[in-house]
Structures are given as C-alpha cells and as structure tokens.
mmCIF file of C-alpha atoms in Angstrom:
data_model
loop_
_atom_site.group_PDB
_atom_site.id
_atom_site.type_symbol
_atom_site.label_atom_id
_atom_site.label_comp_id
_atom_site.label_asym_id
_atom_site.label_seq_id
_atom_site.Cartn_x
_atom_site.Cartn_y
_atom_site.Cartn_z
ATOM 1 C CA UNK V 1 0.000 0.000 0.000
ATOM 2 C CA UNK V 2 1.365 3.557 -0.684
ATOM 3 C CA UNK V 3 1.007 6.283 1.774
ATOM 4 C CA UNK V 4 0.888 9.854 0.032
ATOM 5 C CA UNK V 5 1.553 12.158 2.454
ATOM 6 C CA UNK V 6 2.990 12.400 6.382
ATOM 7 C CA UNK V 7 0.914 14.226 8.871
ATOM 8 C CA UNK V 8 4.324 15.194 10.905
ATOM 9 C CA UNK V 9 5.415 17.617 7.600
ATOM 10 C CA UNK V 10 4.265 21.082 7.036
ATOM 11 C CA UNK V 11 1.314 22.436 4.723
ATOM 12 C CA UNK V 12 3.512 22.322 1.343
ATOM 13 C CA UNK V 13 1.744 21.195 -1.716
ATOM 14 C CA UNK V 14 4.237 19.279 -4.333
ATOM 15 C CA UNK V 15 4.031 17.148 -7.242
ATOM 16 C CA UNK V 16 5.278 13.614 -7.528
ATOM 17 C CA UNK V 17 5.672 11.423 -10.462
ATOM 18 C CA UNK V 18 5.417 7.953 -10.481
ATOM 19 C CA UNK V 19 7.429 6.201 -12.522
ATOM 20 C CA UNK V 20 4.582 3.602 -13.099
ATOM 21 C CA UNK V 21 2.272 6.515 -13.188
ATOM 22 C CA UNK V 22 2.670 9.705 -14.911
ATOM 23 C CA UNK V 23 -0.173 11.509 -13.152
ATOM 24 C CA UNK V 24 0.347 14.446 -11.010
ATOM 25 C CA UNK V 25 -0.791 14.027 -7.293
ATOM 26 C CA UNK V 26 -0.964 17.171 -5.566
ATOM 27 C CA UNK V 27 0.001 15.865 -1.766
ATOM 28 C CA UNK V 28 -1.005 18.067 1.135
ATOM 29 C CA UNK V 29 1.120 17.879 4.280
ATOM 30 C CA UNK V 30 -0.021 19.225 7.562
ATOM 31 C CA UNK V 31 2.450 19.595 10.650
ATOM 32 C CA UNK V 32 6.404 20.200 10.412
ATOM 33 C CA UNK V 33 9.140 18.352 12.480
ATOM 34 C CA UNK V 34 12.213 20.310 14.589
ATOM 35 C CA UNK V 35 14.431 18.369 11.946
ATOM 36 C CA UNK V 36 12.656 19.432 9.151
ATOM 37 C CA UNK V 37 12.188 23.017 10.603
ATOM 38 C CA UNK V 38 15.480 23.132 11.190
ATOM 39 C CA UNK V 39 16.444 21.863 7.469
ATOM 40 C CA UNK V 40 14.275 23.969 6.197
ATOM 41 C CA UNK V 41 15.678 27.076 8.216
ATOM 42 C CA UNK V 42 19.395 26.572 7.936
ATOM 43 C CA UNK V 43 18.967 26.380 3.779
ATOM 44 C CA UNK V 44 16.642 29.369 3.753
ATOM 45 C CA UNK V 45 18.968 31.578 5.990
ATOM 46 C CA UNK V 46 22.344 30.126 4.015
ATOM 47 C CA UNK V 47 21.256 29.845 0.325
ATOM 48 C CA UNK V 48 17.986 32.444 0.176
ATOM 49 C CA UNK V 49 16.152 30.318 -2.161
ATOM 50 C CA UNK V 50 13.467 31.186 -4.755
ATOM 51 C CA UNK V 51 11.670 28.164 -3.742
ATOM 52 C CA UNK V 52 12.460 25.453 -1.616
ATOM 53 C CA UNK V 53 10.610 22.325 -0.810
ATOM 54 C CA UNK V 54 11.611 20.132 2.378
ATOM 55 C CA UNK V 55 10.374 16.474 2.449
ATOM 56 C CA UNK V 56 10.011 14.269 5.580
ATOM 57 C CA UNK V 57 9.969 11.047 3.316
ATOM 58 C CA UNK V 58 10.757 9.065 6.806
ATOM 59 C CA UNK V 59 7.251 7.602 6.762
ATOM 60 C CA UNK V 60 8.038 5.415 3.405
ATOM 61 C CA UNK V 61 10.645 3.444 5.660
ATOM 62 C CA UNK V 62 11.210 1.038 8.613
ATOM 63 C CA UNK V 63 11.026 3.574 11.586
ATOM 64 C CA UNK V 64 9.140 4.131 13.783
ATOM 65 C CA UNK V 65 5.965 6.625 13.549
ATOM 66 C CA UNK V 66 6.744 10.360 13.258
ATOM 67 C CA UNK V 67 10.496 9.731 12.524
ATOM 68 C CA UNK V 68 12.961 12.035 10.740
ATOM 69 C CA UNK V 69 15.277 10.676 9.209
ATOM 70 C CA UNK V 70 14.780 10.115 5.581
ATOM 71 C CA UNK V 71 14.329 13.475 3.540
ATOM 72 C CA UNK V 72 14.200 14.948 -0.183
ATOM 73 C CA UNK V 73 15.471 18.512 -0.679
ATOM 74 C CA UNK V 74 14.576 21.213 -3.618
ATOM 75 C CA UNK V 75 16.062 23.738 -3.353
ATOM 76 C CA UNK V 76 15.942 26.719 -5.911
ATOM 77 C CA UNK V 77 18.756 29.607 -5.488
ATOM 78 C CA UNK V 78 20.688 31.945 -7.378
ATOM 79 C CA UNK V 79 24.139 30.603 -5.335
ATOM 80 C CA UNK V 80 24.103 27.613 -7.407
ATOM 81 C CA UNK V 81 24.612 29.362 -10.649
ATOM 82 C CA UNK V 82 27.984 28.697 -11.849
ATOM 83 C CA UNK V 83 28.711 25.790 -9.725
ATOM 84 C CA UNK V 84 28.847 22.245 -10.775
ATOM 85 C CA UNK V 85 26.164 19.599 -9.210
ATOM 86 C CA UNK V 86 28.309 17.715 -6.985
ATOM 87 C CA UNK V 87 29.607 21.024 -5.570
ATOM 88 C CA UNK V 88 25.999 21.904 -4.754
ATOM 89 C CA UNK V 89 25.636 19.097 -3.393
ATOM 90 C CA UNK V 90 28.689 19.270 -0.800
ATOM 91 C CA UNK V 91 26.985 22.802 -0.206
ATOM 92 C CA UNK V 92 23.699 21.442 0.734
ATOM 93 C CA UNK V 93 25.993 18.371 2.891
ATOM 94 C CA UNK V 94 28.281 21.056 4.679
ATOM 95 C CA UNK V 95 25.109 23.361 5.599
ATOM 96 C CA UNK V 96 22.689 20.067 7.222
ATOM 97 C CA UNK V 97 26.177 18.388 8.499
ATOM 98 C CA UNK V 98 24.820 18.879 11.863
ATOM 99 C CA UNK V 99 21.595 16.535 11.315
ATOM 100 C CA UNK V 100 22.959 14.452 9.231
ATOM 101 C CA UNK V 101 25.934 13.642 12.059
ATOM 102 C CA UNK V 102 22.497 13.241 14.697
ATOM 103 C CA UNK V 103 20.179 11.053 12.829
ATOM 104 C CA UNK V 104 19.327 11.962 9.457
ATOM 105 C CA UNK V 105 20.241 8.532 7.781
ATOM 106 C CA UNK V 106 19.451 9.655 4.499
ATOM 107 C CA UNK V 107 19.165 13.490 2.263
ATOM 108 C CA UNK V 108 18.012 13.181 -1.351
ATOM 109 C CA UNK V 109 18.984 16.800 -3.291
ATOM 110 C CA UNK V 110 17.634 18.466 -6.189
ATOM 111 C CA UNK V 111 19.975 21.787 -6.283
ATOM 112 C CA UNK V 112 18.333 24.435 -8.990
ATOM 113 C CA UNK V 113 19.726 27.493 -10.156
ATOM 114 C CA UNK V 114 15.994 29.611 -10.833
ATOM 115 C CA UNK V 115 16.924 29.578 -14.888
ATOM 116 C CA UNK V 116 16.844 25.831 -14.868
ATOM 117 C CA UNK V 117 13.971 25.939 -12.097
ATOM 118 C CA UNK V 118 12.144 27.629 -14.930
ATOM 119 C CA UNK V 119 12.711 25.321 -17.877
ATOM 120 C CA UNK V 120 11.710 22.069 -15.728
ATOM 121 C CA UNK V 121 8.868 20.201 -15.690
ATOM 122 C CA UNK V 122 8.815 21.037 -11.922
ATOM 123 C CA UNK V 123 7.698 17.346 -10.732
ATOM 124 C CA UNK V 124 9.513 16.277 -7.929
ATOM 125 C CA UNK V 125 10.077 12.035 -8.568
ATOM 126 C CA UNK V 126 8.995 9.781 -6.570
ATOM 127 C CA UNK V 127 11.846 7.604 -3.986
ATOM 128 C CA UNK V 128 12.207 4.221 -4.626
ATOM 129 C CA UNK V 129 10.052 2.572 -1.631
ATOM 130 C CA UNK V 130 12.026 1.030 0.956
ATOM 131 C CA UNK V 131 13.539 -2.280 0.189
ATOM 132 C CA UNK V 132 13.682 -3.727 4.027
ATOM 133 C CA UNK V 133 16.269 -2.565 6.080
ATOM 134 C CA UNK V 134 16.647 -3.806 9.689
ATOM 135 C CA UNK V 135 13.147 -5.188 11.164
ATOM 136 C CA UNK V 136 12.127 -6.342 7.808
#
C-alpha cells in the first residue's frame, strides 16, 4: 500500500511522479518536524532560495511513527549558478552536516539554479520505496 503524504510535515503542496504513473498528485502535508524546521531554516537563511521544498519522506521506511530521518530537498537559489552539481551538493551536505551527524540517515537533493527551475517540468520524482532494512 502507498502512503501519500505524512501528517508530521508542514502544509507544502508538491508534485510527484510515479514512474509507473505519470499523473500528477498534488500531496497536502499538515504539521512540520524540529528536523525538518530546522532543514528547512538553515537552507533558507544560508542559500535564500526562490523556492524550496523540504520532504520528511521518513514515513516510506522502517522507523518508527513520526520519525525524521529520511528526507528529499529542492532547493531553488541563485548561489548555485555557476557551480557544478556535486559542488551543490557538498553545499547542501556542509550546511545540514549537523543533522545528518544526529540522525538523518538519508538526504536526497535536487539543487536548482531559478533559470533551470524555470525550464523544468517542476515534478519532484517519486523515492524508490524502501527495500527492508533492519526489522524487515
């Protein structure tokens, strides 16, 4: 069964796309973590992002209820222009390297300069679903 949204994030609305399914499901989200407020407010105050898009994607794995520790990043900003992926990337790393030393197992990144923002589909893919991990 596939869950589409976590109660624990806060009121964003995003697209995903399947890869099974190419329909677009709007996903409403209703109450934001510290970890995700704090994600949220260390990229904001570091990279001043046209848009930005923080997503608690902890419910699609084996932890337990209201966990945060899996999460997908978009991040739109004018800082990125110029620099290579994998050095926005290490950006995005270096700013969140205090939650992801205390129990953010996983960060998936989308790093955007607003020009390329512009000329994308702007559908945010799907993760994989969890293939098992410890308890499974």
């Amino acid at each position: 069964m596939l869950k589409l949204f976590n109660p624990k994030q806060i009121q964003t609305r995003i697209f995903v796309k399947f890869k099974s399914d190419t329909k677009r499901l709007g996903l409403m989200a209703t109450v934001q973590g510290p970890v995700e407020e704090s994600i949220r407010d260390k990229l904001t105050k570091s990279l001043n992002p046209n848009h930005i898009n923080v997503i608690n994607e902890s419910y699609m794995h084996n932890v337990p209820e209201g966990s945060e520790t899996h999460f997908k990043v978009l991040v739109v900003s004018e800082k990125f222009k110029d620099l290579p992926l994998i050095k926005r990337h290490r950006l995005i790393n270096d700013i969140l390297k205090d939650e992801l030393q205390s129990g953010v197992h996983a960060l998936s990144i989308m790093a955007k300069t607003p020009e390329q923002w512009e000329i994308s589909d702007k559908i945010v893919e799907s993760s994989p679903n969890c293939r098992g991990g410890f308890g499974k």
